[in-house]
Short mmCIF file of C-alpha atoms in Angstrom, two decimals:
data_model
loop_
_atom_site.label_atom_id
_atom_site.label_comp_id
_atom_site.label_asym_id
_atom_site.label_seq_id
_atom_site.Cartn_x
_atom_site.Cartn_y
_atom_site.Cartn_z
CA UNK A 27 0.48 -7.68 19.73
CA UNK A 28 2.60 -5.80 17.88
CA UNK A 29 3.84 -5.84 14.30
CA UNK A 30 7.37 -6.70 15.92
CA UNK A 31 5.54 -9.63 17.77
CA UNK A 32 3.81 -11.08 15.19
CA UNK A 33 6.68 -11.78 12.83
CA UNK A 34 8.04 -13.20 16.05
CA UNK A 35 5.35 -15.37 15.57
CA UNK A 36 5.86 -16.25 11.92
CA UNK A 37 9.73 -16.94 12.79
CA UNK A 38 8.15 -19.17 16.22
CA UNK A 39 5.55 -21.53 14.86
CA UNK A 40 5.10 -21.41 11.52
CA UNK A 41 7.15 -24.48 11.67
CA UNK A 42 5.08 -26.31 14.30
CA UNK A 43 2.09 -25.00 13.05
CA UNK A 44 2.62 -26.30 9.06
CA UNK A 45 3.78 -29.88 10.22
CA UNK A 46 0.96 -30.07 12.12
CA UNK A 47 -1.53 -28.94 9.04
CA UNK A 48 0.53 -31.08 7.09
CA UNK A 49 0.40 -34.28 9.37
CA UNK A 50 -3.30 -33.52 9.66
CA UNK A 51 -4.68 -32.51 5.95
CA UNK A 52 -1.56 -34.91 3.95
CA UNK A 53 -0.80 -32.46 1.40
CA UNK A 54 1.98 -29.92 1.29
CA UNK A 55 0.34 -27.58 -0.84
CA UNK A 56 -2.81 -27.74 1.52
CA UNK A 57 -0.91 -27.00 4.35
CA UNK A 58 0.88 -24.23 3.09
CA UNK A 59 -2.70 -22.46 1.95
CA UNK A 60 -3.97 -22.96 5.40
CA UNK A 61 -1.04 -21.39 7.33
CA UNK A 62 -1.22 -18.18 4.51
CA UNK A 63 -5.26 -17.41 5.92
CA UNK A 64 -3.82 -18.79 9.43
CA UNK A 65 -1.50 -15.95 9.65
CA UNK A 66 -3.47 -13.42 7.52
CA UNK A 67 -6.16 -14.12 10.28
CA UNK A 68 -3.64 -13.27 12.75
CA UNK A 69 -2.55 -10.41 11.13
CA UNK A 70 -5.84 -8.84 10.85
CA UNK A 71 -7.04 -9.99 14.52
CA UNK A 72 -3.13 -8.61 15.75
CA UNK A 73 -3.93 -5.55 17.97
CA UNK A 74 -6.54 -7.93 19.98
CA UNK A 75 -4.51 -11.17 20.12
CA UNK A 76 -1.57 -11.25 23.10
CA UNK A 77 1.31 -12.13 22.76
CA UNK A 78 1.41 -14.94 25.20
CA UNK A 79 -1.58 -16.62 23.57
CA UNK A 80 -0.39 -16.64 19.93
CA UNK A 81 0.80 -20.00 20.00
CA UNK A 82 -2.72 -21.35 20.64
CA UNK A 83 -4.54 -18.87 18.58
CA UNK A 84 -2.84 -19.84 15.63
CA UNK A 85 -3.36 -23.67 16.32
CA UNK A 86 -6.72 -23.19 16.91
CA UNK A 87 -6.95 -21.41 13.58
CA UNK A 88 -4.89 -24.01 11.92
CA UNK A 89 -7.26 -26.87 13.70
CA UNK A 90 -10.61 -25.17 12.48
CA UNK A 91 -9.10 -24.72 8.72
CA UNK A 92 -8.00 -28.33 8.97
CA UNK A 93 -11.53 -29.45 9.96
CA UNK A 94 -12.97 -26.70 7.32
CA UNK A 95 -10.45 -28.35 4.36
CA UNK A 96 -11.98 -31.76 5.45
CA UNK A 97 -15.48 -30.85 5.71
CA UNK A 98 -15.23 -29.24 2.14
CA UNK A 99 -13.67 -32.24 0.77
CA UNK A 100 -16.19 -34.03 2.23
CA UNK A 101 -13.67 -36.50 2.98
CA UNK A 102 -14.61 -40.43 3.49
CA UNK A 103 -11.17 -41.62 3.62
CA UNK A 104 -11.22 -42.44 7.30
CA UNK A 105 -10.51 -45.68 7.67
CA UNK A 106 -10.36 -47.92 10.68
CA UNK A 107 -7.14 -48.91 12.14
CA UNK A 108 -7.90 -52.83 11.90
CA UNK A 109 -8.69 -52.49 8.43
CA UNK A 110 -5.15 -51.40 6.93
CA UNK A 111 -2.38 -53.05 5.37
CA UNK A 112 -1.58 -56.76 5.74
CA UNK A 113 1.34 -58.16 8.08
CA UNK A 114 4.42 -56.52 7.48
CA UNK A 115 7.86 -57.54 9.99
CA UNK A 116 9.44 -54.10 10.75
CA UNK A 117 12.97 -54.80 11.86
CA UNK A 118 14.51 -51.13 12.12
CA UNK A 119 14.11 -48.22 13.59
CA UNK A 120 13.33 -46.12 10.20
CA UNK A 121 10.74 -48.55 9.44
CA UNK A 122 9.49 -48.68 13.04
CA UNK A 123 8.56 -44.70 12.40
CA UNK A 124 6.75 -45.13 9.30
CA UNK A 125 4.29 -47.73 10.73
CA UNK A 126 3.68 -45.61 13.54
CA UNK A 127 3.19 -42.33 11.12
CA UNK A 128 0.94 -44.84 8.44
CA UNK A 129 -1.17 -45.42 11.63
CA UNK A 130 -1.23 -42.07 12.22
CA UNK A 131 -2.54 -41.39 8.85
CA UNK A 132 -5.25 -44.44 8.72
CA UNK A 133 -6.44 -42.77 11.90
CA UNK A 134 -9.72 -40.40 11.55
CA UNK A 135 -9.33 -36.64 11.43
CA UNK A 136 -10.57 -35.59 14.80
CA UNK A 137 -8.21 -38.31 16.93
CA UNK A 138 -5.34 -38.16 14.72
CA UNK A 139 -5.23 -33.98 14.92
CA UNK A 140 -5.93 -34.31 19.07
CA UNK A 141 -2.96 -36.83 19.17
CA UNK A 142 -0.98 -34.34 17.01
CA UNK A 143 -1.38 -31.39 19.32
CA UNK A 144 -0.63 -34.02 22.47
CA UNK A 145 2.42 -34.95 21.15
CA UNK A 146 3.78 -33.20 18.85
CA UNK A 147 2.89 -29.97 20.06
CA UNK A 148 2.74 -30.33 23.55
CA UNK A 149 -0.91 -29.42 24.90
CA UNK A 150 -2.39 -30.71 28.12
CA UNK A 151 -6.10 -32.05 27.79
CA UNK A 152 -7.44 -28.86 28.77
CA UNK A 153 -5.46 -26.76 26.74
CA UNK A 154 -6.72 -29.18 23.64
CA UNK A 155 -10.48 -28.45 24.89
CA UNK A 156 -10.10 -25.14 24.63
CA UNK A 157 -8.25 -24.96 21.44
CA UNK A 158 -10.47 -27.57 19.50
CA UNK A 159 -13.78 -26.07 21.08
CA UNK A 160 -14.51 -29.65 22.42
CA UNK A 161 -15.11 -30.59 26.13
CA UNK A 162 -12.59 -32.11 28.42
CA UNK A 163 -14.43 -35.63 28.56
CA UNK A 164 -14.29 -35.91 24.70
CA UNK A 165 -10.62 -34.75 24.16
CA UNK A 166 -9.68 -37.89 26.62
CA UNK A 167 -12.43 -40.13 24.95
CA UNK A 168 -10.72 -39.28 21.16
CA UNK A 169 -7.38 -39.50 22.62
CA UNK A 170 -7.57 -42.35 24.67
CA UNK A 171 -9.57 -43.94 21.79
CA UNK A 172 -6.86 -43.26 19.59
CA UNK A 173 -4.08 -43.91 21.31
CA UNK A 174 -5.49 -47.74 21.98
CA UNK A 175 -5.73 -48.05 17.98
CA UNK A 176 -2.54 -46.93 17.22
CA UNK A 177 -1.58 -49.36 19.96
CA UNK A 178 -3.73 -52.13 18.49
CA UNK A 179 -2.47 -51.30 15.12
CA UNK A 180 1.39 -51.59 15.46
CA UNK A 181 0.38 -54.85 17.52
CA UNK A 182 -1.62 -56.38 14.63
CA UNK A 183 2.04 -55.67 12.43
CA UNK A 184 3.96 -57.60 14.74
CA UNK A 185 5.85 -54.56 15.69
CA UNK A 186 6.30 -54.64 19.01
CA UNK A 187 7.88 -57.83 18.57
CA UNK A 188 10.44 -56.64 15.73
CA UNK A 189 10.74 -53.10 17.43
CA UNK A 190 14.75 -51.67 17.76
CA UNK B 5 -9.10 -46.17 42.78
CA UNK B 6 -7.39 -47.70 40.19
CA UNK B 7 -8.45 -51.26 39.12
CA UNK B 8 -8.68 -53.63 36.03
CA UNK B 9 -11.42 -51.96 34.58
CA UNK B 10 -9.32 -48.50 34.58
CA UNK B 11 -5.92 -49.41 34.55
CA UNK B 12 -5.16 -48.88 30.53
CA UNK B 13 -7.08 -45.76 30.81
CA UNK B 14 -4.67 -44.70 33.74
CA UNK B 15 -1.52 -46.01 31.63
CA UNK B 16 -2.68 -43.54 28.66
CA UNK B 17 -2.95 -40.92 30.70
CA UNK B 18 0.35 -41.62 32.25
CA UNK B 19 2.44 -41.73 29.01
CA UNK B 20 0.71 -38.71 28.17
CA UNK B 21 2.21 -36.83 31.02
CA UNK B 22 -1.68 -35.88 32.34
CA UNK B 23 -1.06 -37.99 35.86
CA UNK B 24 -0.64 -35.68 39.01
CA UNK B 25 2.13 -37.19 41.13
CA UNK B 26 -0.32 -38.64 43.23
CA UNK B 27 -1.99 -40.62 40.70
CA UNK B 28 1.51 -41.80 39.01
CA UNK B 29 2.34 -42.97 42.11
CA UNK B 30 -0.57 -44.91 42.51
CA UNK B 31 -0.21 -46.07 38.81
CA UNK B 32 3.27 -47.48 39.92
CA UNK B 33 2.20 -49.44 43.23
CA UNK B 34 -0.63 -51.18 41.24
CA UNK B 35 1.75 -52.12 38.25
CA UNK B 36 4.12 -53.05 41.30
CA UNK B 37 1.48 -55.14 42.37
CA UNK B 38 0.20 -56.54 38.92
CA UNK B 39 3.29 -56.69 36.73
CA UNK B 40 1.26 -58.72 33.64
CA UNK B 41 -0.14 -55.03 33.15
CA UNK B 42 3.40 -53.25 32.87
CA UNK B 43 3.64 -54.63 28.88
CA UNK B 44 0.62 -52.47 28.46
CA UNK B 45 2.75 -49.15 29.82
CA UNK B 46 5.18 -50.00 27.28
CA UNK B 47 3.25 -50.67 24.11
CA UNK B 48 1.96 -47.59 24.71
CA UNK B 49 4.83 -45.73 25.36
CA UNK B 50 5.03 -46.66 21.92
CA UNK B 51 2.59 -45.17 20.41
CA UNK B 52 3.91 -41.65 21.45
CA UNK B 53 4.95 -39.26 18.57
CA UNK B 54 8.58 -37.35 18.82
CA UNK B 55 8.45 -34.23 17.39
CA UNK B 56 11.82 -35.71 15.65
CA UNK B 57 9.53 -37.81 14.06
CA UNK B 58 8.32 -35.09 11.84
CA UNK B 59 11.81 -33.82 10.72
CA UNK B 60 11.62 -35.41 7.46
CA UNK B 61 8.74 -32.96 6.66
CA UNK B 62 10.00 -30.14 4.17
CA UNK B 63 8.91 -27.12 5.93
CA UNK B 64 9.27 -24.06 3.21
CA UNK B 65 9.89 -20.31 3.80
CA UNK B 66 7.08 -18.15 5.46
CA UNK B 67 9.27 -15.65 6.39
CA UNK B 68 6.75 -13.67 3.46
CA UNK B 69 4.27 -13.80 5.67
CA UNK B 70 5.91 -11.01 7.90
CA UNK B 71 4.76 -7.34 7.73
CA UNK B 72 6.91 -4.36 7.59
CA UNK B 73 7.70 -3.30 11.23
CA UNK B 74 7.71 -0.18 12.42
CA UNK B 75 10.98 0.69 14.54
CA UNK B 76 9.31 -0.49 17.92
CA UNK B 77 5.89 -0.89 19.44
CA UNK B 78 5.63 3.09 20.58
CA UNK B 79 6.52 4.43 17.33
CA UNK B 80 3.85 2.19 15.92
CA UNK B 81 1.64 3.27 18.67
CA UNK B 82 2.65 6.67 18.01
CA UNK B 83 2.09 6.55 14.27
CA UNK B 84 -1.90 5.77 14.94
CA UNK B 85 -1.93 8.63 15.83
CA UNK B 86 -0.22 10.79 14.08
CA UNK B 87 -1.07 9.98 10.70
CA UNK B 88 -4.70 11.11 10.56
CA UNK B 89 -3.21 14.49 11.08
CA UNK B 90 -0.33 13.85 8.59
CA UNK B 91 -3.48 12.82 6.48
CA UNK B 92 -6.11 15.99 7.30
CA UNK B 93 -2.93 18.41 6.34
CA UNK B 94 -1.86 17.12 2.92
CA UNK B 95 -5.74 17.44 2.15
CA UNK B 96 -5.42 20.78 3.15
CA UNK B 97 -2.57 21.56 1.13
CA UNK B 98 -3.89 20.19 -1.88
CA UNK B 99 -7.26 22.18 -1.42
CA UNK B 100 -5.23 25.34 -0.91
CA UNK B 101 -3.12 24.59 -3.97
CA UNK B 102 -5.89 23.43 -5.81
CA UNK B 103 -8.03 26.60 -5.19
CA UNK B 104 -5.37 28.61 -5.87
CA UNK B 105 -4.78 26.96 -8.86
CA UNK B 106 -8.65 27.46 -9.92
CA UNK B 107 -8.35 31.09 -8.69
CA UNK B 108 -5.25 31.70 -11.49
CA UNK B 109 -7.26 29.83 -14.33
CA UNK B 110 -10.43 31.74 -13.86
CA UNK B 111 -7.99 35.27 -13.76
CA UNK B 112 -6.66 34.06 -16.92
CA UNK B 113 -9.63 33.57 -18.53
CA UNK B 114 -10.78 36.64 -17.59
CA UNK B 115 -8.16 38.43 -18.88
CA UNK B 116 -8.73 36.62 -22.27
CA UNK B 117 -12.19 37.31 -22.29
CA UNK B 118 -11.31 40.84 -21.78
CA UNK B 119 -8.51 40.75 -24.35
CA UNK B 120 -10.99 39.13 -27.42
CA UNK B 121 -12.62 42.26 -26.24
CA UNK B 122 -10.45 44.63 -26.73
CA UNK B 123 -9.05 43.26 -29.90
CA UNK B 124 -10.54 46.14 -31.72
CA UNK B 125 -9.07 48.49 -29.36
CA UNK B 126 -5.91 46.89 -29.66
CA UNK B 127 -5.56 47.39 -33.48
CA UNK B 128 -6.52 51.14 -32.56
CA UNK B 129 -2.92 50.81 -30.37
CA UNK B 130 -1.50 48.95 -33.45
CA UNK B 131 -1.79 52.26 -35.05
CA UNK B 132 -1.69 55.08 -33.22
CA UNK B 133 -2.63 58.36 -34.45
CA UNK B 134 0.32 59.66 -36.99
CA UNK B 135 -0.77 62.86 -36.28
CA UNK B 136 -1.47 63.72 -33.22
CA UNK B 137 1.49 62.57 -31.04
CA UNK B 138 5.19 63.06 -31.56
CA UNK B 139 5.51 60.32 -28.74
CA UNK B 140 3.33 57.08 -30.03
CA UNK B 141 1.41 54.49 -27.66
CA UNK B 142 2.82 51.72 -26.62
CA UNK B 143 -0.06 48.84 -25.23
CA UNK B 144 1.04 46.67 -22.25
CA UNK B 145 -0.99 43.01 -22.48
CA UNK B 146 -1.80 42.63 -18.83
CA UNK B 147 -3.41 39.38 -19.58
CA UNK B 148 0.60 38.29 -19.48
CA UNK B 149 1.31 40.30 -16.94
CA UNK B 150 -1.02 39.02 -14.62
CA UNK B 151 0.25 35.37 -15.38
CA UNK B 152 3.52 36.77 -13.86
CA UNK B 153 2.51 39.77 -11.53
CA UNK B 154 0.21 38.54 -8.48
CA UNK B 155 -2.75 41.04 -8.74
CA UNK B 156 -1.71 42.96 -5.47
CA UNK B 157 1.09 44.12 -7.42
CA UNK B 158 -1.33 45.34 -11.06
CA UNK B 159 -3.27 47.35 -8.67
CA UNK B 160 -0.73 49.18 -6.97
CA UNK B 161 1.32 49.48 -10.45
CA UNK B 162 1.55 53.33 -11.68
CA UNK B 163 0.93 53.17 -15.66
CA UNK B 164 3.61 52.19 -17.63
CA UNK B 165 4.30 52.94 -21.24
CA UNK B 166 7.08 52.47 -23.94
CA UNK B 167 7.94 56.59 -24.54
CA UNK B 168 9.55 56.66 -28.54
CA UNK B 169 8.98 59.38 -30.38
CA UNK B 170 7.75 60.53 -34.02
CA UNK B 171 11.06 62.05 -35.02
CA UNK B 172 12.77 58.73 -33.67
CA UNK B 173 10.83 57.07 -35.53
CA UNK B 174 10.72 59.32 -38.76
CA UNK B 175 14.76 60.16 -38.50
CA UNK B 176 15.87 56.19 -37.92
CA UNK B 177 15.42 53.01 -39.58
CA UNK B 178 14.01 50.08 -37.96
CA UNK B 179 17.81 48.29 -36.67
CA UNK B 180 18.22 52.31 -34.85
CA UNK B 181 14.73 52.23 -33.42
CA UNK B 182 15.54 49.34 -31.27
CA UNK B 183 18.33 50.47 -28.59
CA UNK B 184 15.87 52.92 -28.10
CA UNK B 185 12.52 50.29 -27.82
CA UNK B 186 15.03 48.35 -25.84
CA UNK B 187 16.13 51.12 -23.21
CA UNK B 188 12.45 52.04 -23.07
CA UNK B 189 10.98 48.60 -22.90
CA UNK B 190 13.81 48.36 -19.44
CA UNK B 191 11.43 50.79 -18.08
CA UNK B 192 8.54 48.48 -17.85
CA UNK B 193 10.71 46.24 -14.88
CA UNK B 194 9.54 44.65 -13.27
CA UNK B 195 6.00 44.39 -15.64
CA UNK B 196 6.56 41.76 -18.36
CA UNK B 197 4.11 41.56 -21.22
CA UNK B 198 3.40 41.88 -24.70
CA UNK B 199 3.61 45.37 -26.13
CA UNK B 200 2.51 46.51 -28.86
CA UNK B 201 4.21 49.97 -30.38
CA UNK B 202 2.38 51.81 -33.58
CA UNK B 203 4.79 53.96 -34.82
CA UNK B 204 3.53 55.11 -38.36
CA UNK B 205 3.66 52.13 -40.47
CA UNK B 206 6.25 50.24 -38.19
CA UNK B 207 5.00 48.50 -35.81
CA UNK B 208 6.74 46.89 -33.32
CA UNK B 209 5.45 44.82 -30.10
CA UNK B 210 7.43 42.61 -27.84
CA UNK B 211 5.84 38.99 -27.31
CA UNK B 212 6.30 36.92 -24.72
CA UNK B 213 6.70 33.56 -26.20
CA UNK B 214 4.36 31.93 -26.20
CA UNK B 215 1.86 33.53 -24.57
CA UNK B 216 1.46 36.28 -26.72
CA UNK B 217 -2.00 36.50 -28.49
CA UNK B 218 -1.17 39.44 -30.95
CA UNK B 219 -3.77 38.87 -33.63
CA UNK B 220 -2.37 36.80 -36.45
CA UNK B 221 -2.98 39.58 -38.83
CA UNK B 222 -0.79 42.00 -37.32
CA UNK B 223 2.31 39.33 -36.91
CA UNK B 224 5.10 41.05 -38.61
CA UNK B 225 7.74 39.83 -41.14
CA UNK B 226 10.79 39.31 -38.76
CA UNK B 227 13.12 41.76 -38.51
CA UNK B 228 15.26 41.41 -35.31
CA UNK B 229 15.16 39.93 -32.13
CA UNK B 230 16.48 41.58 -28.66
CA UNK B 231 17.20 40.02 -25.43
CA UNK B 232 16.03 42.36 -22.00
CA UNK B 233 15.53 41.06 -18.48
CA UNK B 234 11.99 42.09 -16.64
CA UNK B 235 11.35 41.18 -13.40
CA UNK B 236 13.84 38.87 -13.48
CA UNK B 237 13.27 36.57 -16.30
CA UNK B 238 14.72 36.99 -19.86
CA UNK B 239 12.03 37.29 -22.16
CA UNK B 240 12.60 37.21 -25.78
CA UNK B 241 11.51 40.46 -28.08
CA UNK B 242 10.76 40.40 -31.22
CA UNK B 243 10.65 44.23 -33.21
CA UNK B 244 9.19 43.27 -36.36
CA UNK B 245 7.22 46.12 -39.22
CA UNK B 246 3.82 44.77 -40.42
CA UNK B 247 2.80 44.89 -44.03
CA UNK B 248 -0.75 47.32 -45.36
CA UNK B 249 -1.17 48.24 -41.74
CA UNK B 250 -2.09 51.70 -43.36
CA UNK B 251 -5.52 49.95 -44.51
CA UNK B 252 -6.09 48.90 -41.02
CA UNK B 253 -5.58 52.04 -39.81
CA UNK B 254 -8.28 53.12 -41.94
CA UNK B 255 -10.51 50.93 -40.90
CA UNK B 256 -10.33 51.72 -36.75
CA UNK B 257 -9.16 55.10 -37.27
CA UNK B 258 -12.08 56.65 -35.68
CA UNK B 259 -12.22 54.20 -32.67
CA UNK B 260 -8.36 54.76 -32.49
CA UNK B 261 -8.58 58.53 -32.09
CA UNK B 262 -11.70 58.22 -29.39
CA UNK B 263 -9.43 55.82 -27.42
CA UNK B 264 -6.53 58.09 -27.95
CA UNK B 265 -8.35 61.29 -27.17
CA UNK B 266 -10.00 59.69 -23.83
CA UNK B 267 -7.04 58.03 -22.87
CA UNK B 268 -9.42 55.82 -20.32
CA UNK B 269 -9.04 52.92 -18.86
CA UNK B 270 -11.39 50.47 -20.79
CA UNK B 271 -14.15 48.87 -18.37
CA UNK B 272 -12.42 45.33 -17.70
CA UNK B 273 -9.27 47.45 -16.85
CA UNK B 274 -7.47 45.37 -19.01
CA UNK B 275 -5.97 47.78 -21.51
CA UNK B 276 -3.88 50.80 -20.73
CA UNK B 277 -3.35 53.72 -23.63
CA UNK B 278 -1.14 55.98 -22.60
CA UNK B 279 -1.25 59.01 -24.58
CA UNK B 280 1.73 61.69 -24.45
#
């Protein structure tokens, strides 16, 4: 990759890349600090990195600094879907989003970053094995898994019921 | 095969766009067949993230994370290469200069050495025998020449002198004697220097500010100044009479004459006497 290429980079997915980080860690300023070593990484690794495969370089980067950021933190904050907030009727389509982004955030690290790269960013199972380090069985175990509690969640709100 | 058991698992998988057409299809002729599971496809449908969702996330500026580019990937390529060599010749260049440089400092010191040597000598040109020549000696401070003069140039120089003589000197006052230090001095081109002129008890001596070390007992009152161009560069002269040089002359008088008389070239081949 070339210097050329990997400002095309910055320009390409630094916005992906910091809503991710930011989706995953919570904090702005967290986010930001992860995607300056993401791309200094980059920078440094830039003559052995191709071009085709600096999208999922630098989410793998920004995965492993999310799970390094949590592991430091030594965060406990995980908390079950079933145990959040009490019954709440949801009858728009604004408020529809922010229950399904509040589940998003009650989920734990590992299945709410795996459900961020499936949907948000677009990665087939396999591609999310490889970038996370994980096997193929547990990427669909953590995804399935958290798919069915964001499921269960915006059930146990009545939501489906009030959706738009 | 799908079946109760697997059924949600096949629905996930489904909304998450990880079914081959084969197994969508089948996913579709068992919901076909079991419609009480087809709320399950869209509760989880649901569930799915739009990457609209994260719009209202602030994204700031990283365009400072971009490097300065390089006009295109060759160039760069091309500049890998070239700059070790760019690299290995400007640390040539400043060795050269840099030796060079040493080489002129340790010349000049030399000549210093040689000329805190020779000061004695050098009074003995100060005042030049009043009787023995009707043309007096005129010192040329090589030390300054060198500092202009590369050395290739000293050691193919014939020896040059400042030619005035004793009636000049006896017959004219000091503002006379200078056209004719002046026309004589022109000779010297392209040597520049300090030169020192004993002519009875007028002494004059051209200094090459400021790099003339004339001892500071033999600077003169001021008298007069003149202008003359030596190899190319205006130098500013100064003909100036010194007070009791007679009682210096005394005291070197003998050393004076045995210069004089020889009319050698001292060891360091600093000093030139030229007697007429």
């Amino acid at each position: 990759m070339t210097p050329i290429e990997y400002n095309i980079c910055v320009d390409n997915y630094s916005k992906d890349l910091y809503r991710f980080a930011y989706k995953t860690i919570g904090s702005a300023e967290e986010a930001e600090d992860v995607l300056q070593t993401t791309f200094e990484t980059l920078w440094k690794e830039h003559k052995n990195v191709e071009k085709d495969k600096a999208r999922s370089y630098l989410f793998t980067i920004v995965y492993r600094r999310c799970m390094d950021y949590f592991r430091q933190k030594k965060d406990k904050h995980f908390v079950e879907i079933d145990e959040v907030s009490p019954i709440k009727v949801y009858d728009n389509a604004y408020e529809w989003k922010e229950l399904l982004h509040k589940a998003l955030d009650n989920l734990d690290l590992q299945t709410r970053t795996l459900i961020l790269l499936k949907d948000i960013d677009g990665y087939k199972y396999d591609e999310i094995a490889t970038l996370t380090g994980l096997s193929l069985e547990q990427v669909k175990v953590y995804l399935h898994r958290g798919r069915k509690l964001l499921k269960n969640h915006l059930k146990s709100q009545n939501a489906y019921h009030d959706q738009p | 095969m799908i079946n109760h058991n697997n059924i949600e698992d096949y629905i996930i998988d489904y909304v998450s766009n990880e079914l081959s057409d084969s197994e969508t299809e089948a996913l579709f002729e068992y919901l076909n067949a079991h419609p009480e599971f087809k709320i399950l496809l869209d509760e989880y449908q649901q569930t799915l993230l739009n990457e609209d969702d994260l719009d209202d996330i602030t994204v700031p500026d990283f365009s400072h994370l971009k490097k300065a580019e390089v006009s295109n990937g060759n160039s760069y390529k091309y500049s890998k290469w070239i700059l070790p060599f760019l690299v290995m010749g400007g640390a040539l260049f400043l060795y050269s200069k840099f030796n060079e440089n040493e080489k002129g400092k340790t010349r000049e010191i030399e000549n210093k050495i040689a000329e805190v040597n020779q000061n004695s000598n050098s009074e003995s040109s100060l005042v030049a025998n009043n009787n023995q020549a009707s043309t007096q000696t005129l010192k040329v401070n090589d030390s300054i020449k060198n500092s202009i003069h590369p050395p290739h140039y000293q050691r193919s120089s014939p020896i040059q002198g400042i030619h005035v003589t004793k009636e000049e000197i006896s017959t004219k006052n000091n503002e006379e004697i200078q056209p004719i230090l002046h026309k004589e001095i022109k000779k010297l081109q392209p040597i520049a220097g300090s030169i020192k002129i004993p002519v009875n008890s007028l002494i004059v001596y051209t200094q090459l500010i400021p790099e003339s070390n004339i001892p500071q007992d033999y600077l003169p009152e001021v008298s007069n100044e003149m202008e003359v161009t030596i190899g190319g560069r205006s130098l500013d002269l100064e003909l100036k009479p010194i007070k009791d040089i007679k009682n210096k002359l005394e005291e070197v008088k003998e050393t004076i004459n045995e210069k004089v008389e020889n009319s050698h070239v001292d060891p360091n081949g600093i000093w030139k006497i030229i007697n007429n």
